[in-house]
PDB file of C-alpha atoms and ligand atoms in Angstrom:
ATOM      1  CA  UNK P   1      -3.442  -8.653 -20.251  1.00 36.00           C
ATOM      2  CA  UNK P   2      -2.001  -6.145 -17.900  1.00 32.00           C
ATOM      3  CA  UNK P   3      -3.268  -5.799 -14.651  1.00 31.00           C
ATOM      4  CA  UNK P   4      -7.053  -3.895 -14.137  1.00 33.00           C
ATOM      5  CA  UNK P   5      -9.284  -2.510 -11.609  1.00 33.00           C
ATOM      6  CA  UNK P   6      -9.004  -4.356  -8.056  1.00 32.00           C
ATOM      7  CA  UNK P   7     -12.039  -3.068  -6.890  1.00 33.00           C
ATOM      8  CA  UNK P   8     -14.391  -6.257  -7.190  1.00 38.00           C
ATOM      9  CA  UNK P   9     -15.654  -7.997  -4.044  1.00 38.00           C
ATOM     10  CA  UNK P  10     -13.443 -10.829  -3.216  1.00 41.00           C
ATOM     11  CA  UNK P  11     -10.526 -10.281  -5.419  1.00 52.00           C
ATOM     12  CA  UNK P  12      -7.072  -9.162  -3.470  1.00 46.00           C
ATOM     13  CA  UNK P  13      -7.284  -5.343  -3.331  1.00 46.00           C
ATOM     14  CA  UNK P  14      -4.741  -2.986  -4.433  1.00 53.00           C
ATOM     15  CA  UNK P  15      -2.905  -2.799  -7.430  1.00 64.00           C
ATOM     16  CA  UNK P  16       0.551  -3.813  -7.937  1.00 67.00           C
ATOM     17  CA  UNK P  17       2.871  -1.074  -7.912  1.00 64.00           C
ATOM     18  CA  UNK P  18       4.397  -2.360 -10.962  1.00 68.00           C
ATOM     19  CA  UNK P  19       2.209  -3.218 -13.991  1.00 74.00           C
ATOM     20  CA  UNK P  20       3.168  -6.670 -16.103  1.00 76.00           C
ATOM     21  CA  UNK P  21       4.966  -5.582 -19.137  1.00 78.00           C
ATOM     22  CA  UNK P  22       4.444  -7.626 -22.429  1.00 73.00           C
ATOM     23  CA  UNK P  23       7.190  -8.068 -24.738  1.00 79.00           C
ATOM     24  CA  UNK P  24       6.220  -9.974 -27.896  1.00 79.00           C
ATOM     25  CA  UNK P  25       9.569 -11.408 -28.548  1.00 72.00           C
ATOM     26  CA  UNK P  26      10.420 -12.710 -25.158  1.00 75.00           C
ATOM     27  CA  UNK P  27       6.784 -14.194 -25.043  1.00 69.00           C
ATOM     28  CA  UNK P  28       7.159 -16.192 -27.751  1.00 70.00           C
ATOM     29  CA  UNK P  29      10.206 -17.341 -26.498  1.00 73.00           C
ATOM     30  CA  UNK P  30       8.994 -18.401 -23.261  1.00 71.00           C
ATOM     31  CA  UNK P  31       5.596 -18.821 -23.676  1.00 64.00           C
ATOM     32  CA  UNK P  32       4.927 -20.581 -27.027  1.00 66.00           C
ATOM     33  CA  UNK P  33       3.556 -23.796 -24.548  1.00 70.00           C
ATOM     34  CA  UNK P  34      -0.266 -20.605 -23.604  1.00 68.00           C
ATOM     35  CA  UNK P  35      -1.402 -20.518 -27.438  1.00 66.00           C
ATOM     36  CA  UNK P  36      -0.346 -23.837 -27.964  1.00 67.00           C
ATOM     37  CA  UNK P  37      -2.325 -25.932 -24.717  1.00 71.00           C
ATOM     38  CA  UNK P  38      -4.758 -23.474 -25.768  1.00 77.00           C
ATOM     39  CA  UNK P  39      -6.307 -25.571 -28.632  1.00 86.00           C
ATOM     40  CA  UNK P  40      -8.496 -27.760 -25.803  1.00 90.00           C
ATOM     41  CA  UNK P  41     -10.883 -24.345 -24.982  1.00 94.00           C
ATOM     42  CA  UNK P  42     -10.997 -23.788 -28.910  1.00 94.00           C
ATOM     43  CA  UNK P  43     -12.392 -27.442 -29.098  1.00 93.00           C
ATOM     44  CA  UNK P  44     -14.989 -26.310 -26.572  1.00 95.00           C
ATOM     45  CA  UNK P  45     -15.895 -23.180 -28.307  1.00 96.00           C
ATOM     46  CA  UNK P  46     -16.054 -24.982 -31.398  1.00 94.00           C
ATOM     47  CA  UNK P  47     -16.553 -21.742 -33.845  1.00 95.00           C
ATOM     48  CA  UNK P  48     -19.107 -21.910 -36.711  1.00 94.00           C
ATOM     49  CA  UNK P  49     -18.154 -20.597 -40.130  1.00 94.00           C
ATOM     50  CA  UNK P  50     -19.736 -16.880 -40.176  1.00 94.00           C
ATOM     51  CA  UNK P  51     -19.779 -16.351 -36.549  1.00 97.00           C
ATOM     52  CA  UNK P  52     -18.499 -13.034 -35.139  1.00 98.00           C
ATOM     53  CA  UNK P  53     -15.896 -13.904 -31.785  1.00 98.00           C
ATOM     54  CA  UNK P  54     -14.542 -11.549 -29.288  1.00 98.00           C
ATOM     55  CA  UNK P  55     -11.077 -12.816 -28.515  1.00 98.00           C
ATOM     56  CA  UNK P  56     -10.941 -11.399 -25.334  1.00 98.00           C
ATOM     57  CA  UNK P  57      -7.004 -11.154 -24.006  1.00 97.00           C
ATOM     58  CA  UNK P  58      -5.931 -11.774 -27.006  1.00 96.00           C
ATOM     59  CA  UNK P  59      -2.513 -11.626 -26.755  1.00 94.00           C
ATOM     60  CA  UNK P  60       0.321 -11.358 -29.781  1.00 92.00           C
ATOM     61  CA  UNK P  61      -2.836 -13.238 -31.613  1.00 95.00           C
ATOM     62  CA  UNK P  62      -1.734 -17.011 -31.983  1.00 91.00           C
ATOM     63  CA  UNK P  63      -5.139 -18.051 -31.152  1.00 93.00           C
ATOM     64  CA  UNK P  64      -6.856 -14.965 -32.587  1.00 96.00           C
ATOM     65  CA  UNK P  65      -5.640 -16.437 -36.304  1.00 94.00           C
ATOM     66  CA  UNK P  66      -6.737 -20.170 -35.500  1.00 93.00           C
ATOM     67  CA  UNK P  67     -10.313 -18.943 -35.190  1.00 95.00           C
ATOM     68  CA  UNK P  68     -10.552 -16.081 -37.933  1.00 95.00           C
ATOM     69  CA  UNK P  69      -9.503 -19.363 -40.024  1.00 91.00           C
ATOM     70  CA  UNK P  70     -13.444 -20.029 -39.293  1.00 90.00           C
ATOM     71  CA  UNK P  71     -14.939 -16.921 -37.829  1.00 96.00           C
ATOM     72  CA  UNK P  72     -14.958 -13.113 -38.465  1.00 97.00           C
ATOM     73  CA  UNK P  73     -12.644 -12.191 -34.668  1.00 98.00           C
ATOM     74  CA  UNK P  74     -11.606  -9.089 -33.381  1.00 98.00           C
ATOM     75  CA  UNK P  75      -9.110  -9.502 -30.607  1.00 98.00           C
ATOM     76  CA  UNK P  76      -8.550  -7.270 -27.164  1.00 98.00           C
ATOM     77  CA  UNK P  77      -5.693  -7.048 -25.050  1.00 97.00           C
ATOM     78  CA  UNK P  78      -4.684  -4.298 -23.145  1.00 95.00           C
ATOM     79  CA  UNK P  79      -1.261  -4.399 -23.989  1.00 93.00           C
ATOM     80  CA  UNK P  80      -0.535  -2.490 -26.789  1.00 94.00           C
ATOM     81  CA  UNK P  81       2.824  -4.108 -27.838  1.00 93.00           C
ATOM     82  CA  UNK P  82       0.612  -7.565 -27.829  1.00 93.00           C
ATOM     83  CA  UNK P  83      -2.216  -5.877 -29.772  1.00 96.00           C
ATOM     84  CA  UNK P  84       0.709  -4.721 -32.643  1.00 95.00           C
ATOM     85  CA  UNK P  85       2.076  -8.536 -32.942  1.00 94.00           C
ATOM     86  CA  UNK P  86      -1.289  -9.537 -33.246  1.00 96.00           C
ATOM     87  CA  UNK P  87      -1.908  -6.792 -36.146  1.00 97.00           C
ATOM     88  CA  UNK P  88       1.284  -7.877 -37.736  1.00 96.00           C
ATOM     89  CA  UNK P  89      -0.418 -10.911 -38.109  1.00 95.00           C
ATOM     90  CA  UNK P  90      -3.623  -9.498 -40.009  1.00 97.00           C
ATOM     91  CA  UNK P  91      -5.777  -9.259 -37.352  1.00 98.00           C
ATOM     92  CA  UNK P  92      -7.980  -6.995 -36.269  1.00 98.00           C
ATOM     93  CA  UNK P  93      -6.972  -6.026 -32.719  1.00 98.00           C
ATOM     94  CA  UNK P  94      -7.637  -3.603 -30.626  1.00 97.00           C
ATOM     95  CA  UNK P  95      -6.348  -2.042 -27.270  1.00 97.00           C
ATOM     96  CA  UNK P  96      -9.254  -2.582 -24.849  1.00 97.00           C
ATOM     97  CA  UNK P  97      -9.304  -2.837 -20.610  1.00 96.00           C
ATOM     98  CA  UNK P  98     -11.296  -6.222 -20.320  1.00 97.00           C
ATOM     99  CA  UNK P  99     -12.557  -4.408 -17.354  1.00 97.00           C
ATOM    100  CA  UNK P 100     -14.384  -1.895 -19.726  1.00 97.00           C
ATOM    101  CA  UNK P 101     -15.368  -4.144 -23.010  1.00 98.00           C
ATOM    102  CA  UNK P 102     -17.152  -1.298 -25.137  1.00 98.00           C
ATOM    103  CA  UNK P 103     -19.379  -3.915 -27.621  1.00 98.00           C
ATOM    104  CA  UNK P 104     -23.251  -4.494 -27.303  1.00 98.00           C
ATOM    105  CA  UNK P 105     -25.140  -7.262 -28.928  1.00 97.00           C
ATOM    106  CA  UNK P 106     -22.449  -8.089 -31.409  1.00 97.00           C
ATOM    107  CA  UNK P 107     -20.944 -11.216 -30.933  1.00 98.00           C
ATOM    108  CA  UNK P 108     -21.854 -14.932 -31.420  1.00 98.00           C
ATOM    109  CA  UNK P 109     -19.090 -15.764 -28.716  1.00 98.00           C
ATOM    110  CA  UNK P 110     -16.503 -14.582 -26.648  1.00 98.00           C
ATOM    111  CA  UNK P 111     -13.769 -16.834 -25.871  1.00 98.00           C
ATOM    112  CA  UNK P 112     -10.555 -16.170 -23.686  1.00 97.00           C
ATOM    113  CA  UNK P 113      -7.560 -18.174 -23.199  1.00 96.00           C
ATOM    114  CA  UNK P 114      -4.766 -17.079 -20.497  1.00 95.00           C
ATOM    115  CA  UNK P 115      -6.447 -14.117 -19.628  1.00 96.00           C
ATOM    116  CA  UNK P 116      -8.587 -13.547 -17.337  1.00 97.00           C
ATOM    117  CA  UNK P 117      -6.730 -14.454 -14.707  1.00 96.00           C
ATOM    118  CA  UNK P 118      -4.533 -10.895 -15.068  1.00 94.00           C
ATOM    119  CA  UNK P 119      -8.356  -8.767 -15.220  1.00 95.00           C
ATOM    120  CA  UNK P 120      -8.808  -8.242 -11.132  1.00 93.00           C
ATOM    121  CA  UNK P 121     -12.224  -6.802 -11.823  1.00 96.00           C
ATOM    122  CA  UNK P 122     -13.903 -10.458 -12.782  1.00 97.00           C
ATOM    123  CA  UNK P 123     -17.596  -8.594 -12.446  1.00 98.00           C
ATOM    124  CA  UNK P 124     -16.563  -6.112 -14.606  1.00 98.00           C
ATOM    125  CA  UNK P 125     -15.506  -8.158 -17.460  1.00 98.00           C
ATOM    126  CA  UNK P 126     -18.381 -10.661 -16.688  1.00 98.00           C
ATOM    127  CA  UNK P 127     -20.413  -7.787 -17.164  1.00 98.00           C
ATOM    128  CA  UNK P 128     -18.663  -6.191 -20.210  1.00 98.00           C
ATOM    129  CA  UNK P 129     -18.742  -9.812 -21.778  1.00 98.00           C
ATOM    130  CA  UNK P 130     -22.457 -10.147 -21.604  1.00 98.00           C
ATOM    131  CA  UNK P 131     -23.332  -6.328 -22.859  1.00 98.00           C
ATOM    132  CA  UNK P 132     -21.158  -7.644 -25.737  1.00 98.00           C
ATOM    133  CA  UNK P 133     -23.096 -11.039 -26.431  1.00 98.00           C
ATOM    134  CA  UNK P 134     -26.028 -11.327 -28.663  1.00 98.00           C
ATOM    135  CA  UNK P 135     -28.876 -13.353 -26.575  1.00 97.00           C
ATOM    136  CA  UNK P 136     -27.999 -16.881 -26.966  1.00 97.00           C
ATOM    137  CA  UNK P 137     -24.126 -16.087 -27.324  1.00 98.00           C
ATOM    138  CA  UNK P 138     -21.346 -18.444 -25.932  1.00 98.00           C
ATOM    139  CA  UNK P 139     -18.627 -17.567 -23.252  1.00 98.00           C
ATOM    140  CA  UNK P 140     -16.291 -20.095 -23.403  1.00 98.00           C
ATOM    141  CA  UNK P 141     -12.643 -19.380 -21.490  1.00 98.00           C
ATOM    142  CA  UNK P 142     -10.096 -20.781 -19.637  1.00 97.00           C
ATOM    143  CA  UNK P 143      -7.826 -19.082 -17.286  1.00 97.00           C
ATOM    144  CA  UNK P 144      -5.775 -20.079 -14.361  1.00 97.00           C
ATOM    145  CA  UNK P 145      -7.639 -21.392 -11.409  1.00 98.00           C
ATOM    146  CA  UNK P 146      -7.613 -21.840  -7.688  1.00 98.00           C
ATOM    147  CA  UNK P 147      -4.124 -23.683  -6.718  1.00 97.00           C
ATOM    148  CA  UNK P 148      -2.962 -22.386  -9.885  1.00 97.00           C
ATOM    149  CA  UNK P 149       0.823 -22.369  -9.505  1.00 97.00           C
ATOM    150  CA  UNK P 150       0.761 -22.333  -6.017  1.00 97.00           C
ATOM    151  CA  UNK P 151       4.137 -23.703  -5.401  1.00 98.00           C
ATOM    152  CA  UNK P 152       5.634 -20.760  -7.958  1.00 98.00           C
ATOM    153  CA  UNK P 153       3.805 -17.894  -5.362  1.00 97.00           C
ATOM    154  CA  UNK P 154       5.081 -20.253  -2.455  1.00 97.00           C
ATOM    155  CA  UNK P 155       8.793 -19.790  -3.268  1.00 98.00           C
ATOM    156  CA  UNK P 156       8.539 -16.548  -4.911  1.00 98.00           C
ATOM    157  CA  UNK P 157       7.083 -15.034  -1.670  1.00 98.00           C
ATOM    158  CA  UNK P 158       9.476 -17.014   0.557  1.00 98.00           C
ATOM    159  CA  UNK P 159      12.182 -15.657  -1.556  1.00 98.00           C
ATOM    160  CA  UNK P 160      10.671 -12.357  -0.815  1.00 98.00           C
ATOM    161  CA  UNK P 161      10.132 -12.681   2.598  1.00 98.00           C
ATOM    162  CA  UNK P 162      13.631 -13.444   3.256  1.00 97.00           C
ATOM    163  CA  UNK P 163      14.493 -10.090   1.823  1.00 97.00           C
ATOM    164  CA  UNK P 164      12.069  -8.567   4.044  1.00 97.00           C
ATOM    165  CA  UNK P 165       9.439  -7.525   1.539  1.00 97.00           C
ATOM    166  CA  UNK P 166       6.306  -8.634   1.095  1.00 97.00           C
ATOM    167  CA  UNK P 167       5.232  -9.671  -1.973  1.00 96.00           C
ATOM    168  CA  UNK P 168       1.324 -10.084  -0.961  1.00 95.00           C
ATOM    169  CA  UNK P 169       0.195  -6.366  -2.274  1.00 94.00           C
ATOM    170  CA  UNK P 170       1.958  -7.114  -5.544  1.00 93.00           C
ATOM    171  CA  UNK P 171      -0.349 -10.543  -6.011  1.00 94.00           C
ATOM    172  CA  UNK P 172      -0.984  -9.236  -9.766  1.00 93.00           C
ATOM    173  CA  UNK P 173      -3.395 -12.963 -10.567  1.00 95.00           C
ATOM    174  CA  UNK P 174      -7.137 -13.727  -9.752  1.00 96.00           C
ATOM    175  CA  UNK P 175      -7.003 -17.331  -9.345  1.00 97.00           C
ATOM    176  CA  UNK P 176     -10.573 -18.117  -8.873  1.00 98.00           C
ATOM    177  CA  UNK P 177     -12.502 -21.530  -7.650  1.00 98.00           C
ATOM    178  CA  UNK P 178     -14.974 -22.704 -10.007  1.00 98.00           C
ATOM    179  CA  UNK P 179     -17.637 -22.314  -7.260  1.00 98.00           C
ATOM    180  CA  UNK P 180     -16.681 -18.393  -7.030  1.00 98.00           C
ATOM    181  CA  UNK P 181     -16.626 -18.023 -11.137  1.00 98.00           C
ATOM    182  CA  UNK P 182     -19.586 -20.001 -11.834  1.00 98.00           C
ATOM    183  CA  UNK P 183     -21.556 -17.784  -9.020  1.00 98.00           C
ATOM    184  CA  UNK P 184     -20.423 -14.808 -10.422  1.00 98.00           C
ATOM    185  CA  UNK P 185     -21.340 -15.716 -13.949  1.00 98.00           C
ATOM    186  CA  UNK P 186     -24.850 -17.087 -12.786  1.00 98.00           C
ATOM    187  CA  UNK P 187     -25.138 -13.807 -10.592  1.00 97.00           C
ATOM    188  CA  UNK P 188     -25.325 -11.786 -14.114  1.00 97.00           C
ATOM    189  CA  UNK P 189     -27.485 -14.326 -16.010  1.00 97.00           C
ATOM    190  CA  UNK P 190     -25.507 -16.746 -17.897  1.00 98.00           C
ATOM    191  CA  UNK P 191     -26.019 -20.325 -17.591  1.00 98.00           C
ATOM    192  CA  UNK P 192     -23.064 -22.342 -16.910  1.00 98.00           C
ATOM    193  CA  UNK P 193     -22.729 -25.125 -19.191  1.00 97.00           C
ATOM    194  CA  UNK P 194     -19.564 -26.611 -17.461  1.00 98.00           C
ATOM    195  CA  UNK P 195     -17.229 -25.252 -15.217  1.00 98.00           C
ATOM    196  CA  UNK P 196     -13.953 -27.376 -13.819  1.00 98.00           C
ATOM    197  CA  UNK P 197     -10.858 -27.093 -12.437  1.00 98.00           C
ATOM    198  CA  UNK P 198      -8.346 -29.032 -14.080  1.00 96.00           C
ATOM    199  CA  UNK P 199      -4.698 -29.694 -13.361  1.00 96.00           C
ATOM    200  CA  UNK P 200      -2.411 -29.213 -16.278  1.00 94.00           C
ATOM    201  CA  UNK P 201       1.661 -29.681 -15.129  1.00 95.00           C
ATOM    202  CA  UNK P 202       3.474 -28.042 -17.818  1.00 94.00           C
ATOM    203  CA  UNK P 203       6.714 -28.451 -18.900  1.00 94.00           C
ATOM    204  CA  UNK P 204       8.233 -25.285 -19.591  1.00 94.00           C
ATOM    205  CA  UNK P 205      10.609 -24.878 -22.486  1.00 90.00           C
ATOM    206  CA  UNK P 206      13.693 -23.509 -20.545  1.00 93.00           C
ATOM    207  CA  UNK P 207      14.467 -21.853 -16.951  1.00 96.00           C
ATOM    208  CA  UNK P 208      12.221 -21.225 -14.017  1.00 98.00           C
ATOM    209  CA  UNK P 209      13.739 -18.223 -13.777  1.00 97.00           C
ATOM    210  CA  UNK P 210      12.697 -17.207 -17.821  1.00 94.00           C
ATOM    211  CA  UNK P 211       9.259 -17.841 -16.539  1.00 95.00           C
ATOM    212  CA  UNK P 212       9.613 -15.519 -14.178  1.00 97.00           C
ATOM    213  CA  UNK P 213      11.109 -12.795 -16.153  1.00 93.00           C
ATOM    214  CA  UNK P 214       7.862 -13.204 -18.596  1.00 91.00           C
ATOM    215  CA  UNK P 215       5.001 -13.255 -16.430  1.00 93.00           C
ATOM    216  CA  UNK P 216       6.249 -12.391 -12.885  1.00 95.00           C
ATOM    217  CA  UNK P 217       7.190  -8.983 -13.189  1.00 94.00           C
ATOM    218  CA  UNK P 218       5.247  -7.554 -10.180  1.00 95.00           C
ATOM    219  CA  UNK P 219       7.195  -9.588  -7.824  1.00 97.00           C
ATOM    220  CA  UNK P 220      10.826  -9.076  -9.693  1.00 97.00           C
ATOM    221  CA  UNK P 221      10.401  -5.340  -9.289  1.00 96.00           C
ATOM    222  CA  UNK P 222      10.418  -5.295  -5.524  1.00 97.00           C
ATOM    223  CA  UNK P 223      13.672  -5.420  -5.987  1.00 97.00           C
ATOM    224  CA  UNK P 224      16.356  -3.031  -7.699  1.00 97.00           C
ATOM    225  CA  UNK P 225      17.623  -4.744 -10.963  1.00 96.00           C
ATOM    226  CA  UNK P 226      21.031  -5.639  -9.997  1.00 97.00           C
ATOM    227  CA  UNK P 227      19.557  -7.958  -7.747  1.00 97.00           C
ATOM    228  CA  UNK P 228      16.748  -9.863  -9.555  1.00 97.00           C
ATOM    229  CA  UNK P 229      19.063 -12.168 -11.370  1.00 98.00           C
ATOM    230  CA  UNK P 230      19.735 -14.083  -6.913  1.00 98.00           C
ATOM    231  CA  UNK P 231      16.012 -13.135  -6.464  1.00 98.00           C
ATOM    232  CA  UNK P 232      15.614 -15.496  -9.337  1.00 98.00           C
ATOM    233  CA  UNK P 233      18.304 -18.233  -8.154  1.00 98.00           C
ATOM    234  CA  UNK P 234      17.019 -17.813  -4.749  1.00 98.00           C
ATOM    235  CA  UNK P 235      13.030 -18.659  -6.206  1.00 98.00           C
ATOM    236  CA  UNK P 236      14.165 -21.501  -8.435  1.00 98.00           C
ATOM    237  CA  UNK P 237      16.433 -22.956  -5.129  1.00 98.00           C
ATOM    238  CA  UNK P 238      13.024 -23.398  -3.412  1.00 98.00           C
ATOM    239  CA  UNK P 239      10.890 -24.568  -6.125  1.00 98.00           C
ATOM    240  CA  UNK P 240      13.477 -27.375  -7.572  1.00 98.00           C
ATOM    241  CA  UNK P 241      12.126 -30.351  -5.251  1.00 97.00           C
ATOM    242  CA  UNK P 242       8.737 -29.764  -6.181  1.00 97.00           C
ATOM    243  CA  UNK P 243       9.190 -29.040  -9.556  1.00 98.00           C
ATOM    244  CA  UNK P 244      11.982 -30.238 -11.360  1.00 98.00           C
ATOM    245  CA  UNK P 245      11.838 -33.279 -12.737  1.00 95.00           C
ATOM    246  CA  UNK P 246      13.866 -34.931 -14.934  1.00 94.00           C
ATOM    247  CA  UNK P 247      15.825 -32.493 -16.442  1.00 96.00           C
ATOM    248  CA  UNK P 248      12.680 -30.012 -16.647  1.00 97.00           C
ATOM    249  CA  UNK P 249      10.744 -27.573 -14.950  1.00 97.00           C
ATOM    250  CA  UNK P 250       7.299 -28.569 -14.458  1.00 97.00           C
ATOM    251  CA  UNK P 251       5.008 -25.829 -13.612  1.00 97.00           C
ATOM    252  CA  UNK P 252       1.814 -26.960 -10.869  1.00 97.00           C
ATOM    253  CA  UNK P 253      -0.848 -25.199 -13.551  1.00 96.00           C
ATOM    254  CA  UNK P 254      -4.321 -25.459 -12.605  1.00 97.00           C
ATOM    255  CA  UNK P 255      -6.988 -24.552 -15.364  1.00 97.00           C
ATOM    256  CA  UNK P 256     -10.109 -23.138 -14.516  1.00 98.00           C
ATOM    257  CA  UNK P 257     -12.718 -23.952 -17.785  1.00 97.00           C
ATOM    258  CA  UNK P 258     -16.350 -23.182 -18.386  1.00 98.00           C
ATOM    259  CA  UNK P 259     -18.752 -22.553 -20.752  1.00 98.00           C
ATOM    260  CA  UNK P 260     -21.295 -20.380 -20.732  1.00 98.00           C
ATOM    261  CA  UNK P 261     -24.748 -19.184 -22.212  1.00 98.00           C
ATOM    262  CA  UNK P 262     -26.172 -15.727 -22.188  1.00 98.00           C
ATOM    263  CA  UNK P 263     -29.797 -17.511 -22.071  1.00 88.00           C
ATOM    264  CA  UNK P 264     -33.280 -16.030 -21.253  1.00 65.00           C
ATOM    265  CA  UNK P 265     -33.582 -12.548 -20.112  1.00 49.00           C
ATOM    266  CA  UNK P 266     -31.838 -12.696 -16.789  1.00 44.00           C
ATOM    267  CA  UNK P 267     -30.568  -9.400 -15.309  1.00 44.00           C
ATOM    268  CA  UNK P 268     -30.768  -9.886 -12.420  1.00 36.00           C
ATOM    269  CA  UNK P 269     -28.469  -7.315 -10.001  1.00 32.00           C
ATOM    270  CA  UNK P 270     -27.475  -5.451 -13.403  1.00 33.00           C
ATOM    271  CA  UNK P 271     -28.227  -2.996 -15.888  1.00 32.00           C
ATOM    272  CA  UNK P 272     -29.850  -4.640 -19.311  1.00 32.00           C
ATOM    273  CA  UNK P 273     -27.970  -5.290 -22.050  1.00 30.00           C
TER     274      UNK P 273
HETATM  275  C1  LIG M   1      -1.542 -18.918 -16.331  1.00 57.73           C
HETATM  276  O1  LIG M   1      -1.705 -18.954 -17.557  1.00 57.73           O
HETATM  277  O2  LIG M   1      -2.193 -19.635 -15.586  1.00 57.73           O
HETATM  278  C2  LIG M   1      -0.555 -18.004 -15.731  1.00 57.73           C
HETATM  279  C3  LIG M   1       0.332 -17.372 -16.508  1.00 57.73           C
HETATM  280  C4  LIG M   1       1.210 -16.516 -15.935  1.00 57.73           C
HETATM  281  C5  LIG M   1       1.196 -16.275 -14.604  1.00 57.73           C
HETATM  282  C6  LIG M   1       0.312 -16.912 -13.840  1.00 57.73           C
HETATM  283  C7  LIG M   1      -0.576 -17.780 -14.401  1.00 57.73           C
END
C-alpha cells in the first residue's frame, strides 16, 4: 500500500514528500519472504468455503489466490501496478485507499497481511473495515508492530543525519503497540479476540541495501540518485553488527496480530454501519 492520510490522532503527521513506489518485479524479487510468512494470519483467519473476504492491501495477490482457493476475495491495494499483477493472476482487484474502503455489509471477513502498517489513517481504515463487515464478520491482520525494524530506522536515520537531513518527516510506517490497535479497534466496536506482538527475525533473501530499494523509498529520495547507492553502503555499514549474521541479513521484524469481531451493535463514537 502506498502511503494515506496522516491525519489520525497519534500517528506521525505529515506525509512523506515522496510516495512508496511498487514495482511488481522487483517485489517479487526481494520480497517473496511477506506472502510467504504470511500463511500464519491465513491459519488464523481460517476461511470457510463460500465466504466473501476483503483482502485488504492486497498486494501483486500471492495471498489473494491462497484464499479465493476457498473463498469468493476481492483484493485492494492502492497501488495500481500491484492491483494489475494481482489481475494477471485472475483476481479480482481493485485500486482502493484503505483509508476510504467503499463496501457496506458485504463481507464475511477482512483479512490484511503487510499492510496496514503503510495506511497512516488507522481510524479510517478501522472504520472503513467495519462499514464493510456483515455483523458477526472477522478482522483478522497482521502488520508490522511497535519495535518493528527498529534497528533498520536507527541506521537509516543515522545515515541521514550525517548528511544533514532529517529523515523523521519522511517516517512513511505506523508501527503501532498492541495496546494502541486493540483500543482503537475496541473504540469502534469490535471485540478483540487476540492481539500480540510477536518478534519474527527474517532472513532476507539478498542485500540490506535491496531491502531498502523495495520498501524504503521515502528515505532514499532525500537524496539525489547519484548518491543513494553510499546512502545505501553507509545504512548497511551501521546495521551489519546488529544484523548480519552468518552470511545473512536478518531483519529485527516485529508482527503486530489480532483478531477481531464486529459483535453486538456497538457504535460507539461513530456513524452506524
Ligand atoms: C513490514 O512488513 O513490517 C515492513 C515492510 C516494509 C517496511 C517496513 C515494514
Amino acid at each position: 500500500m502506498t502511503v494515506g492520510d496522516s491525519r489520525a490522532a497519534g500517528v506521525v503527521p505529515g506525509k512523506p514528500k515522496t510516495e512508496q513506489r511498487w514495482d511488481p518485479e522487483r517485489y517479487r524479487r526481494n520480497a517473496a519472504f511477506v506472502p510467504a510468512l504470511g500463511a500464519g494470519v491465513v491459519v488464523l483467519l481460517a476461511p470457510r468455503s463460500g465466504e466473501r473476504i476483503l483482502d485488504l492491501g492486497c498486494g501483486d495477490g500471492a495471498l489473494t489466490a491462497i484464499l479465493a482457493r476457498q473463498a469468493s476475495v476481492v483484493g485492494v491495494d492502492q497501488s495500481a501496478e500491484q492491483v494489475a499483477a494481482a489481475v494477471a493472476r485472475g483476481l479480482d482487484a481493485r485500486v482502493v485507499d484503505g483509508a476510504h474502503l467503499p463496501f457496506a455489509a458485504e463481507f464475511d471477513a477482512v483479512f490484511s497481511n503487510a499492510a496496514l502498517h503503510w495506511m497512516r489513517a488507522p481510524d479510517a481504515v478501522i472504520d472503513g473495515v467495519w462499514r464493510a463487515l456483515k455483523p458477526g464478520g472477522r478482522f483478522v491482520a497482521e502488520c508490522g508492530g511497535a519495535g518493528n525494524v527498529a534497528q533498520v530506522l536507527a541506521a537509516l536515520l543515522a545515515a541521514l543525519a550525517r548528511r544533514g537531513i532529517d529523515g523523521q518527516p519522511s517516517m512513511p510506517w505506523f508501527f503501532p503497540t498492541a495496546e494502541d490497535y486493540r483500543a482503537r479497534l475496541e473504540k469502534r466496536g469490535f471485540t478483540v479476540r487476540s492481539i500480540a506482538l510477536i518478534a519474527r527475525p527474517t532472513v532476507l533473501p539478498g542485500a540490506l541495501g535491496d531491502w531498502l530499494d523495495t520498501f524504503a523509498e521515502t528515505f532514499l529520495a532525500l537524496v539525489p540518485p547519484a548518491e543513494r547507492p553510499t546512502l545505501k553502503a553507509d545504512v548497511e555499514d551501521r546495521a551489519r553488527p546488529y544484523l548480519f549474521h552468518d552470511g545473512s541479513w536478518n531483519v529485527d521484524y516485529v508482527r503486530l496480530r489480532f483478531a477481531a469481531v464486529k459483535s453486538g451493535d456497538a457504535k460507539r463514537g461513530c456513524e452506524a454501519a
